[in-house]
């Protein structure tokens, strides 16, 4: 599908994906590329605009990430953010130095120009998010200062005739109060895009593309029950129906009732006319995990056992033409296949062909979508809201929400405790639910008293976080009376628990999951 697009050139910034998401919120397609991408490749993409991200380096140091001056001579609008702004000035003849005063956090910024272009509709005094130790001490020839702060003389600069803009702050984060307006001005007005990137058109075009590519072939999908694979299953079902076989491996590490919920949507009683195979492999997984306590080893065992089970089912089906995978754009970026940021995690479904299934090609229809876009596709396809808005759930499931050895008894405990926790929060009448919340089972057992008897049972840990992008997170401030009610129910109703704790750790230094 051909469409206008803006590209993000990544210099190792932590917000690279967020920049691309904000562009797509302007209904303009956007992709991330490393600063190592040759200029000729950039030109072939014919982008409507280019955005340079932040990064951890100083642009004037030897070996720092850079880009050729010719990038700014293509006649394509360019917006530099933080490091990208400094690099633009450095390459085009300005001066960047170590700042006498480092700026970090929310900062009052005064707009001095570009009221009819980049800063159209933006207040003359606005709050932005700063994060820099270098600063632009002299703008490049042809540029004018467009904004300043008390400590930063060049908070923004622009060569308006050439549509080149450099801003020291981060408009992509929500802490910048009018950041969305600034990015919209650049993407839609300065770049002259139409804003035709929408999920309804994506669904229509993608279904047509799948039908053309698959033809009369057969497609096999490993359905996990998560948002990505469920949306992919629905998309493929709409496109090719019975040519699709979904294998749902229930490893016994799902949340309470989740396996049955998946089967109710995609099985014979559901509305999708596909071949659905459910494999109940819980006991097999418990046996493999017996005695294993180290988190990464548990992850590997769960992943490898999934491959073995899936392989056995695939052999029963025979040769298929396509293996479908629920790869989404963050998987691509975080696996080092897009952008410049460090590899964050390995994905079994990115960048290679599995050798355990007899098939010809891989098909990844969601590969270019962010998670929020995947959810919109799910709604377009008629999936139930409880499935589309299901909380993020790790691939190894409860295996990493159980600290230490995984046993059938521990799985029961964490399933029941988690179900009570999620139910109580949903019914608590909170103005806003946490972005993610779940119960985990610690490996700690302690003495307690229940019914005048001494107990020696497990401690459940409750986790709830507020986050924009899951790159950073803060513990949610859940009302104490709600936590008390959850605690009381868990201790009274879940056998084997005599203590409930609430995790206050932010990310960093912790992660969202406990492991």
PDB file of N, CA, C and O in Angstrom, residues 195-242:
ATOM      1  N   UNK A 195      -2.946  13.489   5.691  1.00  0.00           N
ATOM      2  CA  UNK A 195      -3.469  12.818   6.882  1.00  0.00           C
ATOM      3  C   UNK A 195      -4.449  11.706   6.542  1.00  0.00           C
ATOM      4  O   UNK A 195      -5.550  11.641   7.099  1.00  0.00           O
ATOM      5  N   UNK A 196      -4.041  10.818   5.638  1.00  0.00           N
ATOM      6  CA  UNK A 196      -4.939   9.750   5.174  1.00  0.00           C
ATOM      7  C   UNK A 196      -4.667   8.398   5.832  1.00  0.00           C
ATOM      8  O   UNK A 196      -5.293   7.398   5.477  1.00  0.00           O
ATOM      9  N   UNK A 197      -3.725   8.353   6.793  1.00  0.00           N
ATOM     10  CA  UNK A 197      -3.386   7.085   7.465  1.00  0.00           C
ATOM     11  C   UNK A 197      -4.405   6.819   8.561  1.00  0.00           C
ATOM     12  O   UNK A 197      -4.385   7.425   9.626  1.00  0.00           O
ATOM     13  N   UNK A 198      -5.335   5.893   8.316  1.00  0.00           N
ATOM     14  CA  UNK A 198      -6.377   5.567   9.294  1.00  0.00           C
ATOM     15  C   UNK A 198      -6.565   4.057   9.339  1.00  0.00           C
ATOM     16  O   UNK A 198      -6.304   3.355   8.365  1.00  0.00           O
ATOM     17  N   UNK A 199      -7.075   3.560  10.459  1.00  0.00           N
ATOM     18  CA  UNK A 199      -7.175   2.125  10.650  1.00  0.00           C
ATOM     19  C   UNK A 199      -8.261   1.478   9.786  1.00  0.00           C
ATOM     20  O   UNK A 199      -8.130   0.329   9.385  1.00  0.00           O
ATOM     21  N   UNK A 200      -9.330   2.214   9.495  1.00  0.00           N
ATOM     22  CA  UNK A 200     -10.354   1.601   8.646  1.00  0.00           C
ATOM     23  C   UNK A 200      -9.809   1.347   7.243  1.00  0.00           C
ATOM     24  O   UNK A 200     -10.043   0.291   6.650  1.00  0.00           O
ATOM     25  N   UNK A 201      -9.038   2.298   6.725  1.00  0.00           N
ATOM     26  CA  UNK A 201      -8.439   2.091   5.404  1.00  0.00           C
ATOM     27  C   UNK A 201      -7.340   1.037   5.464  1.00  0.00           C
ATOM     28  O   UNK A 201      -7.159   0.254   4.527  1.00  0.00           O
ATOM     29  N   UNK A 202      -6.620   0.975   6.599  1.00  0.00           N
ATOM     30  CA  UNK A 202      -5.590  -0.055   6.754  1.00  0.00           C
ATOM     31  C   UNK A 202      -6.218  -1.446   6.686  1.00  0.00           C
ATOM     32  O   UNK A 202      -5.709  -2.341   6.004  1.00  0.00           O
ATOM     33  N   UNK A 203      -7.312  -1.648   7.410  1.00  0.00           N
ATOM     34  CA  UNK A 203      -7.980  -2.950   7.424  1.00  0.00           C
ATOM     35  C   UNK A 203      -8.419  -3.340   6.007  1.00  0.00           C
ATOM     36  O   UNK A 203      -8.166  -4.463   5.552  1.00  0.00           O
ATOM     37  N   UNK A 204      -9.056  -2.416   5.321  1.00  0.00           N
ATOM     38  CA  UNK A 204      -9.562  -2.690   3.964  1.00  0.00           C
ATOM     39  C   UNK A 204      -8.417  -3.057   3.017  1.00  0.00           C
ATOM     40  O   UNK A 204      -8.492  -4.062   2.297  1.00  0.00           O
ATOM     41  N   UNK A 205      -7.354  -2.255   3.024  1.00  0.00           N
ATOM     42  CA  UNK A 205      -6.224  -2.520   2.124  1.00  0.00           C
ATOM     43  C   UNK A 205      -5.503  -3.812   2.488  1.00  0.00           C
ATOM     44  O   UNK A 205      -5.091  -4.576   1.612  1.00  0.00           O
ATOM     45  N   UNK A 206      -5.338  -4.055   3.802  1.00  0.00           N
ATOM     46  CA  UNK A 206      -4.575  -5.224   4.236  1.00  0.00           C
ATOM     47  C   UNK A 206      -5.315  -6.515   3.917  1.00  0.00           C
ATOM     48  O   UNK A 206      -4.696  -7.509   3.502  1.00  0.00           O
ATOM     49  N   UNK A 207      -6.614  -6.538   4.093  1.00  0.00           N
ATOM     50  CA  UNK A 207      -7.397  -7.725   3.729  1.00  0.00           C
ATOM     51  C   UNK A 207      -7.228  -8.026   2.239  1.00  0.00           C
ATOM     52  O   UNK A 207      -7.037  -9.186   1.835  1.00  0.00           O
ATOM     53  N   UNK A 208      -7.273  -6.991   1.421  1.00  0.00           N
ATOM     54  CA  UNK A 208      -7.095  -7.178  -0.022  1.00  0.00           C
ATOM     55  C   UNK A 208      -5.689  -7.702  -0.329  1.00  0.00           C
ATOM     56  O   UNK A 208      -5.523  -8.607  -1.174  1.00  0.00           O
ATOM     57  N   UNK A 209      -4.684  -7.175   0.353  1.00  0.00           N
ATOM     58  CA  UNK A 209      -3.304  -7.613   0.130  1.00  0.00           C
ATOM     59  C   UNK A 209      -3.104  -9.065   0.555  1.00  0.00           C
ATOM     60  O   UNK A 209      -2.408  -9.840  -0.120  1.00  0.00           O
ATOM     61  N   UNK A 210      -3.707  -9.449   1.690  1.00  0.00           N
ATOM     62  CA  UNK A 210      -3.590 -10.834   2.166  1.00  0.00           C
ATOM     63  C   UNK A 210      -4.210 -11.794   1.156  1.00  0.00           C
ATOM     64  O   UNK A 210      -3.624 -12.826   0.808  1.00  0.00           O
ATOM     65  N   UNK A 211      -5.385 -11.451   0.680  1.00  0.00           N
ATOM     66  CA  UNK A 211      -6.058 -12.327  -0.295  1.00  0.00           C
ATOM     67  C   UNK A 211      -5.223 -12.496  -1.559  1.00  0.00           C
ATOM     68  O   UNK A 211      -5.108 -13.598  -2.115  1.00  0.00           O
ATOM     69  N   UNK A 212      -4.616 -11.384  -2.005  1.00  0.00           N
ATOM     70  CA  UNK A 212      -3.814 -11.450  -3.231  1.00  0.00           C
ATOM     71  C   UNK A 212      -2.562 -12.287  -3.013  1.00  0.00           C
ATOM     72  O   UNK A 212      -2.184 -13.100  -3.853  1.00  0.00           O
ATOM     73  N   UNK A 213      -1.912 -12.093  -1.872  1.00  0.00           N
ATOM     74  CA  UNK A 213      -0.659 -12.803  -1.613  1.00  0.00           C
ATOM     75  C   UNK A 213      -0.885 -14.275  -1.323  1.00  0.00           C
ATOM     76  O   UNK A 213      -0.144 -15.137  -1.815  1.00  0.00           O
ATOM     77  N   UNK A 214      -1.893 -14.602  -0.528  1.00  0.00           N
ATOM     78  CA  UNK A 214      -2.132 -15.983  -0.125  1.00  0.00           C
ATOM     79  C   UNK A 214      -2.778 -16.799  -1.237  1.00  0.00           C
ATOM     80  O   UNK A 214      -2.489 -17.988  -1.397  1.00  0.00           O
ATOM     81  N   UNK A 215      -3.651 -16.166  -2.014  1.00  0.00           N
ATOM     82  CA  UNK A 215      -4.352 -16.890  -3.072  1.00  0.00           C
ATOM     83  C   UNK A 215      -5.161 -18.036  -2.496  1.00  0.00           C
ATOM     84  O   UNK A 215      -5.972 -17.846  -1.588  1.00  0.00           O
ATOM     85  N   UNK A 216      -4.894 -19.238  -2.967  1.00  0.00           N
ATOM     86  CA  UNK A 216      -5.600 -20.420  -2.460  1.00  0.00           C
ATOM     87  C   UNK A 216      -4.768 -21.179  -1.434  1.00  0.00           C
ATOM     88  O   UNK A 216      -5.091 -22.309  -1.058  1.00  0.00           O
ATOM     89  N   UNK A 217      -3.677 -20.551  -0.948  1.00  0.00           N
ATOM     90  CA  UNK A 217      -2.768 -21.226  -0.028  1.00  0.00           C
ATOM     91  C   UNK A 217      -3.328 -21.373   1.382  1.00  0.00           C
ATOM     92  O   UNK A 217      -4.375 -20.825   1.730  1.00  0.00           O
ATOM     93  N   UNK A 218      -2.595 -22.137   2.208  1.00  0.00           N
ATOM     94  CA  UNK A 218      -2.980 -22.371   3.599  1.00  0.00           C
ATOM     95  C   UNK A 218      -2.056 -21.575   4.522  1.00  0.00           C
ATOM     96  O   UNK A 218      -0.855 -21.461   4.277  1.00  0.00           O
ATOM     97  N   UNK A 219      -2.638 -21.057   5.617  1.00  0.00           N
ATOM     98  CA  UNK A 219      -1.887 -20.233   6.565  1.00  0.00           C
ATOM     99  C   UNK A 219      -1.997 -20.851   7.957  1.00  0.00           C
ATOM    100  O   UNK A 219      -3.077 -21.267   8.384  1.00  0.00           O
ATOM    101  N   UNK A 220      -0.874 -20.891   8.675  1.00  0.00           N
ATOM    102  CA  UNK A 220      -0.841 -21.418  10.039  1.00  0.00           C
ATOM    103  C   UNK A 220      -0.442 -20.298  10.994  1.00  0.00           C
ATOM    104  O   UNK A 220       0.501 -19.549  10.740  1.00  0.00           O
ATOM    105  N   UNK A 221      -1.187 -20.172  12.102  1.00  0.00           N
ATOM    106  CA  UNK A 221      -0.910 -19.133  13.095  1.00  0.00           C
ATOM    107  C   UNK A 221      -0.876 -19.740  14.489  1.00  0.00           C
ATOM    108  O   UNK A 221      -1.780 -20.483  14.869  1.00  0.00           O
ATOM    109  N   UNK A 222       0.181 -19.385  15.243  1.00  0.00           N
ATOM    110  CA  UNK A 222       0.232 -19.742  16.666  1.00  0.00           C
ATOM    111  C   UNK A 222      -0.518 -18.655  17.423  1.00  0.00           C
ATOM    112  O   UNK A 222      -0.043 -17.527  17.536  1.00  0.00           O
ATOM    113  N   UNK A 223      -1.690 -18.982  17.916  1.00  0.00           N
ATOM    114  CA  UNK A 223      -2.552 -18.016  18.600  1.00  0.00           C
ATOM    115  C   UNK A 223      -2.297 -18.082  20.103  1.00  0.00           C
ATOM    116  O   UNK A 223      -2.575 -19.093  20.744  1.00  0.00           O
ATOM    117  N   UNK A 224      -1.755 -16.993  20.672  1.00  0.00           N
ATOM    118  CA  UNK A 224      -1.435 -16.991  22.104  1.00  0.00           C
ATOM    119  C   UNK A 224      -2.609 -16.536  22.951  1.00  0.00           C
ATOM    120  O   UNK A 224      -2.671 -16.813  24.142  1.00  0.00           O
ATOM    121  N   UNK A 225      -3.536 -15.793  22.343  1.00  0.00           N
ATOM    122  CA  UNK A 225      -4.632 -15.206  23.103  1.00  0.00           C
ATOM    123  C   UNK A 225      -4.357 -13.773  23.493  1.00  0.00           C
ATOM    124  O   UNK A 225      -5.225 -13.082  24.018  1.00  0.00           O
ATOM    125  N   UNK A 226      -3.122 -13.296  23.232  1.00  0.00           N
ATOM    126  CA  UNK A 226      -2.789 -11.898  23.476  1.00  0.00           C
ATOM    127  C   UNK A 226      -3.411 -11.007  22.418  1.00  0.00           C
ATOM    128  O   UNK A 226      -3.989 -11.476  21.436  1.00  0.00           O
ATOM    129  N   UNK A 227      -3.274  -9.711  22.599  1.00  0.00           N
ATOM    130  CA  UNK A 227      -3.905  -8.747  21.701  1.00  0.00           C
ATOM    131  C   UNK A 227      -3.392  -8.906  20.273  1.00  0.00           C
ATOM    132  O   UNK A 227      -4.168  -8.984  19.314  1.00  0.00           O
ATOM    133  N   UNK A 228      -2.066  -8.968  20.101  1.00  0.00           N
ATOM    134  CA  UNK A 228      -1.491  -8.979  18.753  1.00  0.00           C
ATOM    135  C   UNK A 228      -1.922 -10.209  17.954  1.00  0.00           C
ATOM    136  O   UNK A 228      -2.383 -10.098  16.815  1.00  0.00           O
ATOM    137  N   UNK A 229      -1.762 -11.391  18.557  1.00  0.00           N
ATOM    138  CA  UNK A 229      -2.100 -12.607  17.808  1.00  0.00           C
ATOM    139  C   UNK A 229      -3.609 -12.729  17.599  1.00  0.00           C
ATOM    140  O   UNK A 229      -4.062 -13.252  16.572  1.00  0.00           O
ATOM    141  N   UNK A 230      -4.408 -12.225  18.538  1.00  0.00           N
ATOM    142  CA  UNK A 230      -5.863 -12.278  18.378  1.00  0.00           C
ATOM    143  C   UNK A 230      -6.333 -11.368  17.250  1.00  0.00           C
ATOM    144  O   UNK A 230      -7.190 -11.739  16.444  1.00  0.00           O
ATOM    145  N   UNK A 231      -5.766 -10.162  17.190  1.00  0.00           N
ATOM    146  CA  UNK A 231      -6.124  -9.242  16.104  1.00  0.00           C
ATOM    147  C   UNK A 231      -5.668  -9.815  14.774  1.00  0.00           C
ATOM    148  O   UNK A 231      -6.387  -9.747  13.767  1.00  0.00           O
ATOM    149  N   UNK A 232      -4.481 -10.418  14.740  1.00  0.00           N
ATOM    150  CA  UNK A 232      -3.994 -11.030  13.504  1.00  0.00           C
ATOM    151  C   UNK A 232      -4.915 -12.166  13.071  1.00  0.00           C
ATOM    152  O   UNK A 232      -5.243 -12.301  11.886  1.00  0.00           O
ATOM    153  N   UNK A 233      -5.335 -12.988  14.027  1.00  0.00           N
ATOM    154  CA  UNK A 233      -6.244 -14.089  13.704  1.00  0.00           C
ATOM    155  C   UNK A 233      -7.545 -13.562  13.101  1.00  0.00           C
ATOM    156  O   UNK A 233      -8.057 -14.101  12.108  1.00  0.00           O
ATOM    157  N   UNK A 234      -8.095 -12.504  13.686  1.00  0.00           N
ATOM    158  CA  UNK A 234      -9.340 -11.918  13.182  1.00  0.00           C
ATOM    159  C   UNK A 234      -9.145 -11.337  11.786  1.00  0.00           C
ATOM    160  O   UNK A 234     -10.003 -11.481  10.903  1.00  0.00           O
ATOM    161  N   UNK A 235      -8.011 -10.684  11.564  1.00  0.00           N
ATOM    162  CA  UNK A 235      -7.715 -10.094  10.255  1.00  0.00           C
ATOM    163  C   UNK A 235      -7.591 -11.176   9.185  1.00  0.00           C
ATOM    164  O   UNK A 235      -8.170 -11.072   8.086  1.00  0.00           O
ATOM    165  N   UNK A 236      -6.851 -12.230   9.503  1.00  0.00           N
ATOM    166  CA  UNK A 236      -6.696 -13.335   8.554  1.00  0.00           C
ATOM    167  C   UNK A 236      -8.016 -14.057   8.315  1.00  0.00           C
ATOM    168  O   UNK A 236      -8.319 -14.480   7.195  1.00  0.00           O
ATOM    169  N   UNK A 237      -8.820 -14.204   9.376  1.00  0.00           N
ATOM    170  CA  UNK A 237     -10.116 -14.864   9.245  1.00  0.00           C
ATOM    171  C   UNK A 237     -11.017 -14.106   8.274  1.00  0.00           C
ATOM    172  O   UNK A 237     -11.700 -14.715   7.433  1.00  0.00           O
ATOM    173  N   UNK A 238     -11.019 -12.774   8.382  1.00  0.00           N
ATOM    174  CA  UNK A 238     -11.819 -11.952   7.469  1.00  0.00           C
ATOM    175  C   UNK A 238     -11.334 -12.091   6.034  1.00  0.00           C
ATOM    176  O   UNK A 238     -12.121 -12.036   5.082  1.00  0.00           O
ATOM    177  N   UNK A 239     -10.019 -12.269   5.881  1.00  0.00           N
ATOM    178  CA  UNK A 239      -9.441 -12.311   4.537  1.00  0.00           C
ATOM    179  C   UNK A 239      -9.568 -13.683   3.881  1.00  0.00           C
ATOM    180  O   UNK A 239      -9.930 -13.778   2.703  1.00  0.00           O
ATOM    181  N   UNK A 240      -9.296 -14.773   4.628  1.00  0.00           N
ATOM    182  CA  UNK A 240      -9.176 -16.082   3.970  1.00  0.00           C
ATOM    183  C   UNK A 240      -9.971 -17.194   4.636  1.00  0.00           C
ATOM    184  O   UNK A 240      -9.957 -18.338   4.157  1.00  0.00           O
ATOM    185  N   UNK A 241     -10.670 -16.931   5.739  1.00  0.00           N
ATOM    186  CA  UNK A 241     -11.560 -17.927   6.343  1.00  0.00           C
ATOM    187  C   UNK A 241     -10.897 -19.246   6.654  1.00  0.00           C
ATOM    188  O   UNK A 241      -9.879 -19.318   7.340  1.00  0.00           O
ATOM    189  N   UNK A 242     -11.451 -20.334   6.128  1.00  0.00           N
ATOM    190  CA  UNK A 242     -11.013 -21.700   6.442  1.00  0.00           C
ATOM    191  C   UNK A 242      -9.617 -22.042   5.923  1.00  0.00           C
ATOM    192  O   UNK A 242      -9.086 -23.113   6.232  1.00  0.00           O
TER     193      UNK A 242
END
